[in-house]
Amino acid sequence: MDFSVVVRNLDFLILQGLLGFGNFVGGTLRLAIPAIVLGFVLGIFVGLGRLARSPWIRIPATVYVEFFRGVPLVMVIFWFWFIIPVLLRVALPEYGVALTAFVVFEAAYLGEIVRAGIQSVPRGQMEAATATGLTQTQTMLYVILPQALRNMIPALVTQFIVLFKDPSLASIIGYVDLTKAAQIVNNREIRPFELYLFIAVVYWLCTYSMSLYARYLEKRLTPA
Amino acid sequence: MVEFQRVNKWYGSLHVLREISLRIEQGEVVVVCGPSGSGKSTLIRCVNGLEPIQSGEIVVGGKRLSDPSLDMTALRAEIGFVFQQFNLYPHLSVMENIVLAPLKVKKAPRPEAEKIARRLLERVGIPDKASAYPANLSGGQQQRVAIARALAMQPKIMLFDEPTSALDPEMISEVLEVMTDLAKDGMTMVVVTHEMGFARRVAHRVLFMDEGQIVEEGDPQRFFDSPASPRTKQFLSKILSH
């Protein structure tokens, strides 16, 4: 066991692989963080759409969820990689393709979490807000969503953790995330045990801190 | 103030309101009683449109609920509603529970809304609970906050849906006292309840419902002392016997 290989390649692994600053398009966090934020925003709309009274909104939202949940993320990445240039007559860069694929794909899962979260809020809350004259949008914004979000935290964090590790799938279009960076180093140094153990620790530290933050948030959002 | 004209409502094939016709005058306190499933809760939930009706007409403050141009949200703001399960917002403090609708619906300035809220908390007897959260209050206190929340919109009428049914016995009286005060101040009230003592003391009129119909109505004294319908007699003997 010789961990000097990790030390020698630390800047490449962390800067390029984890953060995305380097000569290659890549970075686990650089893809995961915007994907989580944008995917969640889109997911809220998908989740609300699933609960809409109008079938013109509800049915497309349901089809969206069922479709993207049913296909692998790698395939979605491939589609955007090959189909967008044909349809739009512009070639998207790797980062654009990967981010679009992630957001579109994750919004289906997150939308279901949002839907379940909203449905977990007792009906009486909606009725009470309606009875005081709040509009549907105000009711959603001030009464239902704040309670729903708190109930969603455990499921959301699980999904965010899954998503955090998924940039490795974008390596099929040349995206250099943490796993790919380790692979590149290993091809040169042939130290698989040390390298893959090291990135496992990095992954674990990141996801575990997400868990800890979620626990803190859940506690803080539980009223008194 | 409120008028029902031959109102019918079904849940699927279940006929929950049958040809209900009813007038409630301004300042009147009406108690609605009856066995569970008789349609009494549904009756008052129709007044602010929480439940749609299938035929007939409901007129509230001169406005027809069936009118497609009616601003239902604005109308609801004038109708206070108190639920059996309180339905306070658990993520907001007592103060925020009360000021939410005045701030968002009436666009009231916050200092004014809070001033009104504090006065209402005083009126319902819990002036020191403004910063507490619902989970830290007793059931009776929660229901009194719910009444304050409804009053904060300065409604023209208050509807109560079994406001004491979810409370421990020793907390019932504190809620009924608040409601009695409200009635004395001239508030128009429709109260679905089994509290017959309250009905006798406070109501101007008592309605008895069974199977979606108003079986009997009258002033409390006549209603309790000499009910006409055998169904009413049977009901009263059951709930007054213990």
Short mmCIF file of C-alpha atoms in Angstrom, two decimals:
data_model
loop_
_atom_site.label_atom_id
_atom_site.label_comp_id
_atom_site.label_asym_id
_atom_site.label_seq_id
_atom_site.Cartn_x
_atom_site.Cartn_y
_atom_site.Cartn_z
CA MET A 1 0.00 0.00 0.00
CA ASP A 2 1.45 3.26 -1.12
CA PHE A 3 -0.75 6.26 -0.70
CA SER A 4 1.84 8.61 -2.14
CA VAL A 5 0.05 8.06 -5.46
CA VAL A 6 -2.94 9.90 -3.96
CA VAL A 7 -0.76 12.71 -2.67
CA ARG A 8 1.01 13.11 -6.01
CA ASN A 9 -2.31 13.33 -7.87
CA LEU A 10 -4.31 15.11 -5.23
CA ASP A 11 -4.80 18.31 -7.23
CA PHE A 12 -6.07 16.38 -10.25
CA LEU A 13 -8.41 14.23 -8.19
CA ILE A 14 -9.85 17.04 -6.09
CA LEU A 15 -9.67 20.10 -8.36
CA GLN A 16 -10.51 18.31 -11.61
CA GLY A 17 -12.49 15.32 -10.37
CA LEU A 18 -14.45 16.70 -7.44
CA LEU A 19 -14.68 20.43 -8.17
CA GLY A 20 -14.30 20.66 -11.94
CA PHE A 21 -11.40 23.08 -12.27
CA GLY A 22 -8.90 21.67 -14.71
CA ASN A 23 -8.12 21.01 -18.32
CA PHE A 24 -11.08 18.71 -18.83
CA VAL A 25 -14.78 19.38 -18.69
CA GLY A 26 -15.82 17.74 -15.45
CA GLY A 27 -16.27 17.92 -11.72
CA THR A 28 -18.66 15.94 -9.56
CA LEU A 29 -19.83 18.94 -7.54
CA ARG A 30 -19.94 21.23 -10.55
CA LEU A 31 -22.58 18.99 -12.07
CA ALA A 32 -24.32 17.70 -8.94
CA ILE A 33 -25.04 21.02 -7.23
CA PRO A 34 -26.75 22.83 -10.13
CA ALA A 35 -28.51 19.57 -11.03
CA ILE A 36 -29.89 19.29 -7.50
CA VAL A 37 -31.07 22.91 -7.42
CA LEU A 38 -32.58 23.03 -10.91
CA GLY A 39 -33.91 19.48 -10.69
CA PHE A 40 -35.69 20.33 -7.45
CA VAL A 41 -37.24 23.50 -8.89
CA LEU A 42 -38.50 21.57 -11.92
CA GLY A 43 -39.52 18.75 -9.55
CA ILE A 44 -41.78 21.10 -7.59
CA PHE A 45 -43.62 21.97 -10.80
CA VAL A 46 -43.82 18.30 -11.80
CA GLY A 47 -45.14 17.38 -8.35
CA LEU A 48 -47.74 20.17 -8.42
CA GLY A 49 -48.65 19.12 -11.95
CA ARG A 50 -49.27 15.56 -10.76
CA LEU A 51 -51.80 16.95 -8.28
CA ALA A 52 -53.47 19.43 -10.65
CA ARG A 53 -57.21 19.15 -11.05
CA SER A 54 -57.03 19.82 -14.78
CA PRO A 55 -56.24 16.66 -16.78
CA TRP A 56 -54.40 18.86 -19.31
CA ILE A 57 -51.72 19.39 -16.69
CA ARG A 58 -52.05 16.21 -14.64
CA ILE A 59 -51.75 13.70 -17.48
CA PRO A 60 -48.63 15.18 -19.12
CA ALA A 61 -46.98 15.43 -15.68
CA THR A 62 -47.83 11.78 -14.99
CA VAL A 63 -46.52 10.66 -18.38
CA TYR A 64 -43.33 12.65 -17.75
CA VAL A 65 -42.73 10.95 -14.40
CA GLU A 66 -43.54 7.46 -15.60
CA PHE A 67 -41.39 7.88 -18.69
CA PHE A 68 -38.21 9.25 -17.13
CA ARG A 69 -38.44 6.98 -14.11
CA GLY A 70 -38.59 4.04 -16.46
CA VAL A 71 -35.38 4.63 -18.38
CA PRO A 72 -31.76 4.60 -17.17
CA LEU A 73 -29.97 7.92 -16.71
CA VAL A 74 -27.14 6.80 -18.99
CA MET A 75 -29.64 6.44 -21.79
CA VAL A 76 -31.05 9.92 -21.19
CA ILE A 77 -27.52 11.32 -21.35
CA PHE A 78 -26.97 9.50 -24.64
CA TRP A 79 -30.19 10.83 -26.10
CA PHE A 80 -29.36 14.42 -25.33
CA TRP A 81 -25.86 13.86 -26.63
CA PHE A 82 -27.00 12.50 -30.00
CA ILE A 83 -30.49 13.91 -30.48
CA ILE A 84 -30.17 17.57 -29.48
CA PRO A 85 -27.60 18.36 -32.19
CA VAL A 86 -29.92 16.80 -34.78
CA LEU A 87 -33.06 18.59 -33.53
CA LEU A 88 -31.61 22.00 -32.72
CA ARG A 89 -28.81 21.97 -35.26
CA VAL A 90 -26.40 23.07 -32.55
CA ALA A 91 -24.01 20.85 -30.71
CA LEU A 92 -24.33 21.31 -26.97
CA PRO A 93 -21.09 21.08 -24.99
CA GLU A 94 -20.63 18.08 -22.66
CA TYR A 95 -21.52 20.11 -19.62
CA GLY A 96 -24.78 21.39 -21.12
CA VAL A 97 -25.79 17.91 -22.18
CA ALA A 98 -24.97 16.37 -18.83
CA LEU A 99 -26.76 19.08 -16.84
CA THR A 100 -29.87 19.00 -19.04
CA ALA A 101 -30.05 15.22 -18.82
CA PHE A 102 -29.62 15.26 -15.04
CA VAL A 103 -32.23 17.97 -14.45
CA VAL A 104 -34.81 16.38 -16.72
CA PHE A 105 -34.20 12.91 -15.28
CA GLU A 106 -34.06 13.88 -11.61
CA ALA A 107 -37.15 16.09 -11.82
CA ALA A 108 -39.20 12.92 -12.37
CA TYR A 109 -38.00 11.36 -9.09
CA LEU A 110 -38.05 14.62 -7.16
CA GLY A 111 -41.53 15.38 -8.52
CA GLU A 112 -42.81 12.20 -6.91
CA ILE A 113 -41.20 13.14 -3.61
CA VAL A 114 -42.80 16.59 -3.81
CA ARG A 115 -46.19 15.06 -4.58
CA ALA A 116 -45.97 12.66 -1.65
CA GLY A 117 -44.82 15.52 0.59
CA ILE A 118 -47.77 17.70 -0.37
CA GLN A 119 -50.17 14.82 0.14
CA SER A 120 -48.70 14.19 3.58
CA VAL A 121 -50.07 17.54 4.78
CA PRO A 122 -53.51 16.96 6.32
CA ARG A 123 -56.50 18.14 4.27
CA GLY A 124 -57.61 20.37 7.13
CA GLN A 125 -54.65 22.67 6.51
CA MET A 126 -55.82 23.40 2.99
CA GLU A 127 -59.37 23.89 4.23
CA ALA A 128 -58.35 26.22 7.03
CA ALA A 129 -56.32 28.40 4.68
CA THR A 130 -59.06 28.41 2.07
CA ALA A 131 -61.66 29.32 4.68
CA THR A 132 -59.73 32.44 5.72
CA GLY A 133 -59.77 33.67 2.13
CA LEU A 134 -56.26 32.74 0.98
CA THR A 135 -56.05 31.98 -2.73
CA GLN A 136 -54.87 28.56 -3.92
CA THR A 137 -51.39 29.92 -4.67
CA GLN A 138 -51.09 31.64 -1.28
CA THR A 139 -52.30 28.48 0.45
CA MET A 140 -49.66 26.44 -1.34
CA LEU A 141 -46.90 28.97 -0.68
CA TYR A 142 -47.48 29.84 2.97
CA VAL A 143 -49.29 26.83 4.41
CA ILE A 144 -48.84 23.61 2.42
CA LEU A 145 -45.32 23.78 0.94
CA PRO A 146 -43.49 24.77 4.15
CA GLN A 147 -45.00 21.78 5.93
CA ALA A 148 -44.58 19.51 2.92
CA LEU A 149 -40.90 20.42 2.53
CA ARG A 150 -40.17 19.45 6.09
CA ASN A 151 -41.83 16.08 5.58
CA MET A 152 -39.90 15.61 2.33
CA ILE A 153 -36.43 16.11 3.81
CA PRO A 154 -35.49 12.44 4.40
CA ALA A 155 -36.61 11.33 0.93
CA LEU A 156 -35.08 14.41 -0.71
CA VAL A 157 -31.71 13.86 0.91
CA THR A 158 -31.68 10.22 -0.16
CA GLN A 159 -32.34 11.35 -3.71
CA PHE A 160 -29.72 14.10 -3.49
CA ILE A 161 -27.17 11.54 -2.30
CA VAL A 162 -27.99 9.27 -5.24
CA LEU A 163 -27.70 12.25 -7.57
CA PHE A 164 -24.39 13.31 -6.08
CA LYS A 165 -22.82 10.05 -7.17
CA ASP A 166 -24.37 9.99 -10.64
CA PRO A 167 -21.95 12.34 -12.47
CA SER A 168 -19.79 9.24 -12.97
CA LEU A 169 -22.39 8.18 -15.52
CA ALA A 170 -21.66 11.29 -17.56
CA SER A 171 -18.14 9.97 -18.15
CA ILE A 172 -19.56 8.13 -21.16
CA ILE A 173 -19.66 11.47 -22.98
CA GLY A 174 -16.23 12.42 -21.72
CA TYR A 175 -17.17 14.18 -18.51
CA VAL A 176 -14.34 13.88 -16.00
CA ASP A 177 -15.91 13.48 -12.57
CA LEU A 178 -14.23 12.10 -9.45
CA THR A 179 -14.51 8.45 -10.50
CA LYS A 180 -13.28 9.16 -14.02
CA ALA A 181 -10.39 11.20 -12.63
CA ALA A 182 -9.34 8.28 -10.47
CA GLN A 183 -9.61 6.00 -13.47
CA ILE A 184 -7.37 8.30 -15.52
CA VAL A 185 -4.75 8.39 -12.78
CA ASN A 186 -4.98 4.63 -12.33
CA ASN A 187 -4.39 4.01 -16.03
CA ARG A 188 -1.05 5.70 -15.59
CA GLU A 189 -0.05 4.56 -12.11
CA ILE A 190 -1.80 1.20 -11.71
CA ARG A 191 -2.66 1.73 -8.05
CA PRO A 192 -6.36 0.79 -8.08
CA PHE A 193 -6.68 -0.11 -4.40
CA GLU A 194 -5.27 3.14 -3.05
CA LEU A 195 -7.01 5.36 -5.60
CA TYR A 196 -10.47 3.82 -5.36
CA LEU A 197 -10.27 3.64 -1.60
CA PHE A 198 -9.41 7.32 -1.51
CA ILE A 199 -12.30 8.43 -3.71
CA ALA A 200 -14.64 6.20 -1.73
CA VAL A 201 -13.65 8.17 1.37
CA VAL A 202 -14.21 11.47 -0.49
CA TYR A 203 -17.66 10.34 -1.66
CA TRP A 204 -18.55 9.17 1.81
CA LEU A 205 -17.44 12.39 3.50
CA CYS A 206 -19.55 14.44 1.11
CA THR A 207 -22.68 12.33 1.40
CA TYR A 208 -22.37 11.93 5.15
CA SER A 209 -22.14 15.67 5.62
CA MET A 210 -25.30 15.94 3.54
CA SER A 211 -26.98 13.49 5.95
CA LEU A 212 -25.82 15.46 8.96
CA TYR A 213 -27.05 18.73 7.50
CA ALA A 214 -30.41 17.14 6.73
CA ARG A 215 -30.73 15.94 10.30
CA TYR A 216 -29.97 19.43 11.58
CA LEU A 217 -32.46 20.97 9.14
CA GLU A 218 -35.18 18.53 10.10
CA LYS A 219 -34.69 19.34 13.73
CA ARG A 220 -34.63 23.07 13.14
CA LEU A 221 -37.81 22.99 11.08
CA THR A 222 -39.73 21.01 13.68
CA PRO A 223 -41.69 23.70 15.49
CA ALA A 224 -40.54 24.02 19.08
CA MET B 1 -77.49 36.96 6.06
CA VAL B 2 -77.46 33.34 4.88
CA GLU B 3 -80.19 31.71 2.88
CA PHE B 4 -80.51 28.14 1.61
CA GLN B 5 -83.04 27.62 -1.18
CA ARG B 6 -83.96 23.97 -1.80
CA VAL B 7 -80.35 22.84 -1.57
CA ASN B 8 -79.43 19.29 -2.52
CA LYS B 9 -76.08 17.61 -2.20
CA TRP B 10 -74.89 14.13 -2.97
CA TYR B 11 -71.65 12.27 -2.22
CA GLY B 12 -71.83 9.82 -5.09
CA SER B 13 -75.17 8.11 -4.56
CA LEU B 14 -75.46 9.26 -0.94
CA HIS B 15 -77.99 12.07 -0.64
CA VAL B 16 -76.50 14.13 2.22
CA LEU B 17 -78.59 17.31 1.98
CA ARG B 18 -82.23 17.00 0.91
CA GLU B 19 -84.14 20.07 -0.20
CA ILE B 20 -82.73 22.24 2.56
CA SER B 21 -84.37 25.65 2.87
CA LEU B 22 -83.23 27.91 5.65
CA ARG B 23 -82.85 31.60 6.52
CA ILE B 24 -80.40 32.94 9.05
CA GLU B 25 -80.78 36.61 10.00
CA GLN B 26 -78.04 39.01 10.93
CA GLY B 27 -77.11 38.71 14.61
CA GLU B 28 -78.83 35.38 14.96
CA VAL B 29 -77.20 32.46 16.77
CA VAL B 30 -78.31 29.15 15.31
CA VAL B 31 -77.33 25.79 16.77
CA VAL B 32 -77.49 22.76 14.51
CA CYS B 33 -77.65 19.34 16.14
CA GLY B 34 -78.38 15.83 15.02
CA PRO B 35 -76.88 12.35 14.89
CA SER B 36 -73.58 11.83 13.07
CA GLY B 37 -74.02 11.51 9.35
CA SER B 38 -77.14 13.67 9.41
CA GLY B 39 -75.52 16.31 7.19
CA LYS B 40 -75.05 19.07 9.77
CA SER B 41 -71.33 19.58 9.13
CA THR B 42 -71.89 19.41 5.40
CA LEU B 43 -74.58 22.07 5.79
CA ILE B 44 -72.23 24.70 7.20
CA ARG B 45 -69.33 23.67 4.96
CA CYS B 46 -71.55 24.58 2.01
CA VAL B 47 -71.95 28.15 3.28
CA ASN B 48 -68.37 29.10 2.42
CA GLY B 49 -68.11 26.75 -0.53
CA LEU B 50 -65.80 24.19 1.08
CA GLU B 51 -68.33 21.73 -0.31
CA PRO B 52 -70.05 22.26 -3.65
CA ILE B 53 -73.81 21.67 -3.94
CA GLN B 54 -75.56 19.98 -6.83
CA SER B 55 -78.85 21.83 -6.89
CA GLY B 56 -80.59 24.75 -5.25
CA GLU B 57 -79.04 28.05 -4.26
CA ILE B 58 -77.15 29.46 -1.30
CA VAL B 59 -77.12 33.23 -0.78
CA VAL B 60 -74.59 34.74 1.62
CA GLY B 61 -74.75 38.47 2.37
CA GLY B 62 -76.82 39.00 -0.76
CA LYS B 63 -74.39 37.11 -3.01
CA ARG B 64 -75.39 33.94 -4.82
CA LEU B 65 -72.74 31.21 -4.54
CA SER B 66 -73.75 29.85 -7.97
CA ASP B 67 -72.92 33.17 -9.64
CA PRO B 68 -69.93 32.42 -11.88
CA SER B 69 -68.64 35.99 -11.53
CA LEU B 70 -68.61 35.74 -7.72
CA ASP B 71 -65.22 36.28 -6.09
CA MET B 72 -65.34 33.24 -3.82
CA THR B 73 -62.03 34.12 -2.16
CA ALA B 74 -63.30 37.58 -1.16
CA LEU B 75 -66.54 36.10 0.15
CA ARG B 76 -64.70 33.49 2.24
CA ALA B 77 -62.68 36.27 3.82
CA GLU B 78 -65.95 37.53 5.33
CA ILE B 79 -66.94 34.14 6.72
CA GLY B 80 -65.11 32.85 9.77
CA PHE B 81 -64.83 29.08 10.08
CA VAL B 82 -63.79 27.08 13.13
CA PHE B 83 -62.99 23.40 12.68
CA GLN B 84 -63.42 20.43 14.98
CA GLN B 85 -59.71 19.62 14.67
CA PHE B 86 -58.62 23.30 15.03
CA ASN B 87 -56.42 23.04 11.92
CA LEU B 88 -53.91 25.55 13.18
CA TYR B 89 -50.77 25.84 11.04
CA PRO B 90 -48.22 23.80 13.02
CA HIS B 91 -45.19 25.45 11.41
CA LEU B 92 -46.24 28.96 12.44
CA SER B 93 -46.41 30.63 15.84
CA VAL B 94 -49.76 31.63 17.30
CA MET B 95 -49.17 35.22 16.18
CA GLU B 96 -48.31 34.15 12.62
CA ASN B 97 -51.33 31.87 12.52
CA ILE B 98 -53.55 34.84 13.27
CA VAL B 99 -51.94 37.48 11.05
CA LEU B 100 -51.37 35.33 7.94
CA ALA B 101 -54.73 35.96 6.30
CA PRO B 102 -54.97 39.68 7.25
CA LEU B 103 -51.48 40.22 5.81
CA LYS B 104 -51.95 38.24 2.63
CA VAL B 105 -55.64 38.65 1.86
CA LYS B 106 -56.39 42.12 3.24
CA LYS B 107 -52.83 43.38 2.66
CA ALA B 108 -52.98 44.88 6.14
CA PRO B 109 -49.76 46.47 7.41
CA ARG B 110 -47.98 44.14 9.85
CA PRO B 111 -48.03 46.42 12.94
CA GLU B 112 -51.77 46.88 12.60
CA ALA B 113 -52.40 43.16 12.01
CA GLU B 114 -50.34 42.29 15.08
CA LYS B 115 -52.16 44.85 17.17
CA ILE B 116 -55.50 43.31 16.21
CA ALA B 117 -54.09 39.83 16.84
CA ARG B 118 -52.96 40.78 20.34
CA ARG B 119 -56.35 42.25 21.13
CA LEU B 120 -58.02 39.04 19.91
CA LEU B 121 -55.71 36.85 21.98
CA GLU B 122 -56.70 38.93 24.96
CA ARG B 123 -60.34 38.49 24.09
CA VAL B 124 -60.01 34.69 23.92
CA GLY B 125 -58.10 34.70 27.21
CA ILE B 126 -54.55 33.74 26.15
CA PRO B 127 -52.66 37.03 25.72
CA ASP B 128 -49.36 35.43 26.74
CA LYS B 129 -49.27 32.76 24.02
CA ALA B 130 -48.49 34.91 20.97
CA SER B 131 -45.04 33.40 20.40
CA ALA B 132 -45.98 29.82 21.30
CA TYR B 133 -46.41 27.12 18.67
CA PRO B 134 -49.67 25.18 18.35
CA ALA B 135 -48.03 21.94 19.51
CA ASN B 136 -47.28 23.56 22.88
CA LEU B 137 -50.88 24.54 23.56
CA SER B 138 -53.68 22.52 25.10
CA GLY B 139 -56.62 21.61 22.89
CA GLY B 140 -58.77 24.31 24.45
CA GLN B 141 -56.10 26.93 23.87
CA GLN B 142 -55.62 25.77 20.28
CA GLN B 143 -59.31 26.10 19.58
CA ARG B 144 -59.34 29.58 21.08
CA VAL B 145 -56.43 30.55 18.81
CA ALA B 146 -58.41 29.14 15.89
CA ILE B 147 -61.34 31.36 16.88
CA ALA B 148 -59.00 34.37 17.10
CA ARG B 149 -57.58 33.48 13.68
CA ALA B 150 -61.08 33.47 12.18
CA LEU B 151 -62.02 36.74 13.94
CA ALA B 152 -58.87 38.47 12.67
CA MET B 153 -60.51 38.75 9.26
CA GLN B 154 -63.38 40.65 10.90
CA PRO B 155 -65.98 38.28 9.49
CA LYS B 156 -69.66 39.07 9.21
CA ILE B 157 -70.60 35.56 10.22
CA MET B 158 -68.90 32.77 12.16
CA LEU B 159 -69.41 29.09 11.43
CA PHE B 160 -68.42 26.50 14.02
CA ASP B 161 -68.12 22.84 13.06
CA GLU B 162 -68.29 20.83 16.31
CA PRO B 163 -65.77 23.15 17.97
CA THR B 164 -65.67 21.24 21.25
CA SER B 165 -65.94 17.63 20.06
CA ALA B 166 -62.18 17.04 20.00
CA LEU B 167 -61.61 18.57 23.43
CA ASP B 168 -61.13 17.06 26.86
CA PRO B 169 -64.18 17.76 29.04
CA GLU B 170 -62.44 20.31 31.26
CA MET B 171 -61.50 22.42 28.24
CA ILE B 172 -64.92 22.56 26.69
CA SER B 173 -66.19 25.34 28.93
CA GLU B 174 -63.31 27.74 28.13
CA VAL B 175 -64.14 27.50 24.43
CA LEU B 176 -67.88 27.79 25.01
CA GLU B 177 -67.30 30.91 27.11
CA VAL B 178 -65.49 32.60 24.24
CA MET B 179 -68.32 31.65 21.93
CA THR B 180 -70.92 32.93 24.38
CA ASP B 181 -69.14 36.29 24.57
CA LEU B 182 -69.07 36.42 20.81
CA ALA B 183 -72.80 35.81 20.64
CA LYS B 184 -73.43 38.53 23.22
CA ASP B 185 -71.49 40.96 21.04
CA GLY B 186 -74.03 40.34 18.31
CA MET B 187 -72.03 38.09 15.98
CA THR B 188 -74.07 36.05 13.52
CA MET B 189 -73.20 32.44 14.34
CA VAL B 190 -74.06 28.99 13.08
CA VAL B 191 -72.82 26.33 15.49
CA VAL B 192 -72.86 22.60 14.86
CA THR B 193 -72.59 21.09 18.32
CA HIS B 194 -73.82 18.54 20.81
CA GLU B 195 -73.46 20.98 23.69
CA MET B 196 -77.12 21.28 24.56
CA GLY B 197 -76.43 23.51 27.57
CA PHE B 198 -74.82 26.04 25.23
CA ALA B 199 -77.74 25.74 22.83
CA ARG B 200 -80.26 26.37 25.58
CA ARG B 201 -78.41 29.36 27.02
CA VAL B 202 -77.10 31.07 23.90
CA ALA B 203 -78.97 30.02 20.77
CA HIS B 204 -81.85 31.98 19.33
CA ARG B 205 -82.88 28.97 17.32
CA VAL B 206 -82.07 25.27 17.32
CA LEU B 207 -82.22 23.06 14.23
CA PHE B 208 -82.40 19.29 14.40
CA MET B 209 -81.16 17.44 11.35
CA ASP B 210 -81.52 13.80 10.43
CA GLU B 211 -80.74 12.02 7.16
CA GLY B 212 -80.01 15.23 5.32
CA GLN B 213 -83.19 17.03 6.30
CA ILE B 214 -84.09 19.65 8.85
CA VAL B 215 -86.55 17.65 10.93
CA GLU B 216 -87.39 20.30 13.46
CA GLU B 217 -86.51 23.85 14.38
CA GLY B 218 -87.55 26.29 17.03
CA ASP B 219 -86.45 28.51 19.86
CA PRO B 220 -84.44 26.59 22.46
CA GLN B 221 -87.14 26.51 25.11
CA ARG B 222 -89.78 25.01 22.84
CA PHE B 223 -87.21 22.76 21.18
CA PHE B 224 -85.99 21.18 24.40
CA ASP B 225 -89.20 21.24 26.45
CA SER B 226 -91.74 20.19 23.88
CA PRO B 227 -90.19 18.81 20.71
CA ALA B 228 -92.82 17.90 18.12
CA SER B 229 -91.10 15.16 16.16
CA PRO B 230 -90.64 11.72 17.73
CA ARG B 231 -87.21 11.55 16.08
CA THR B 232 -86.15 14.71 17.94
CA LYS B 233 -87.52 13.35 21.22
CA GLN B 234 -85.57 10.15 20.76
CA PHE B 235 -82.36 12.04 19.96
CA LEU B 236 -82.75 14.42 22.90
CA SER B 237 -83.48 11.64 25.36
CA LYS B 238 -80.29 9.89 24.25
CA ILE B 239 -77.97 12.85 24.58
CA LEU B 240 -79.57 14.44 27.62
CA SER B 241 -79.91 11.25 29.65
CA HIS B 242 -76.31 11.27 30.87
#
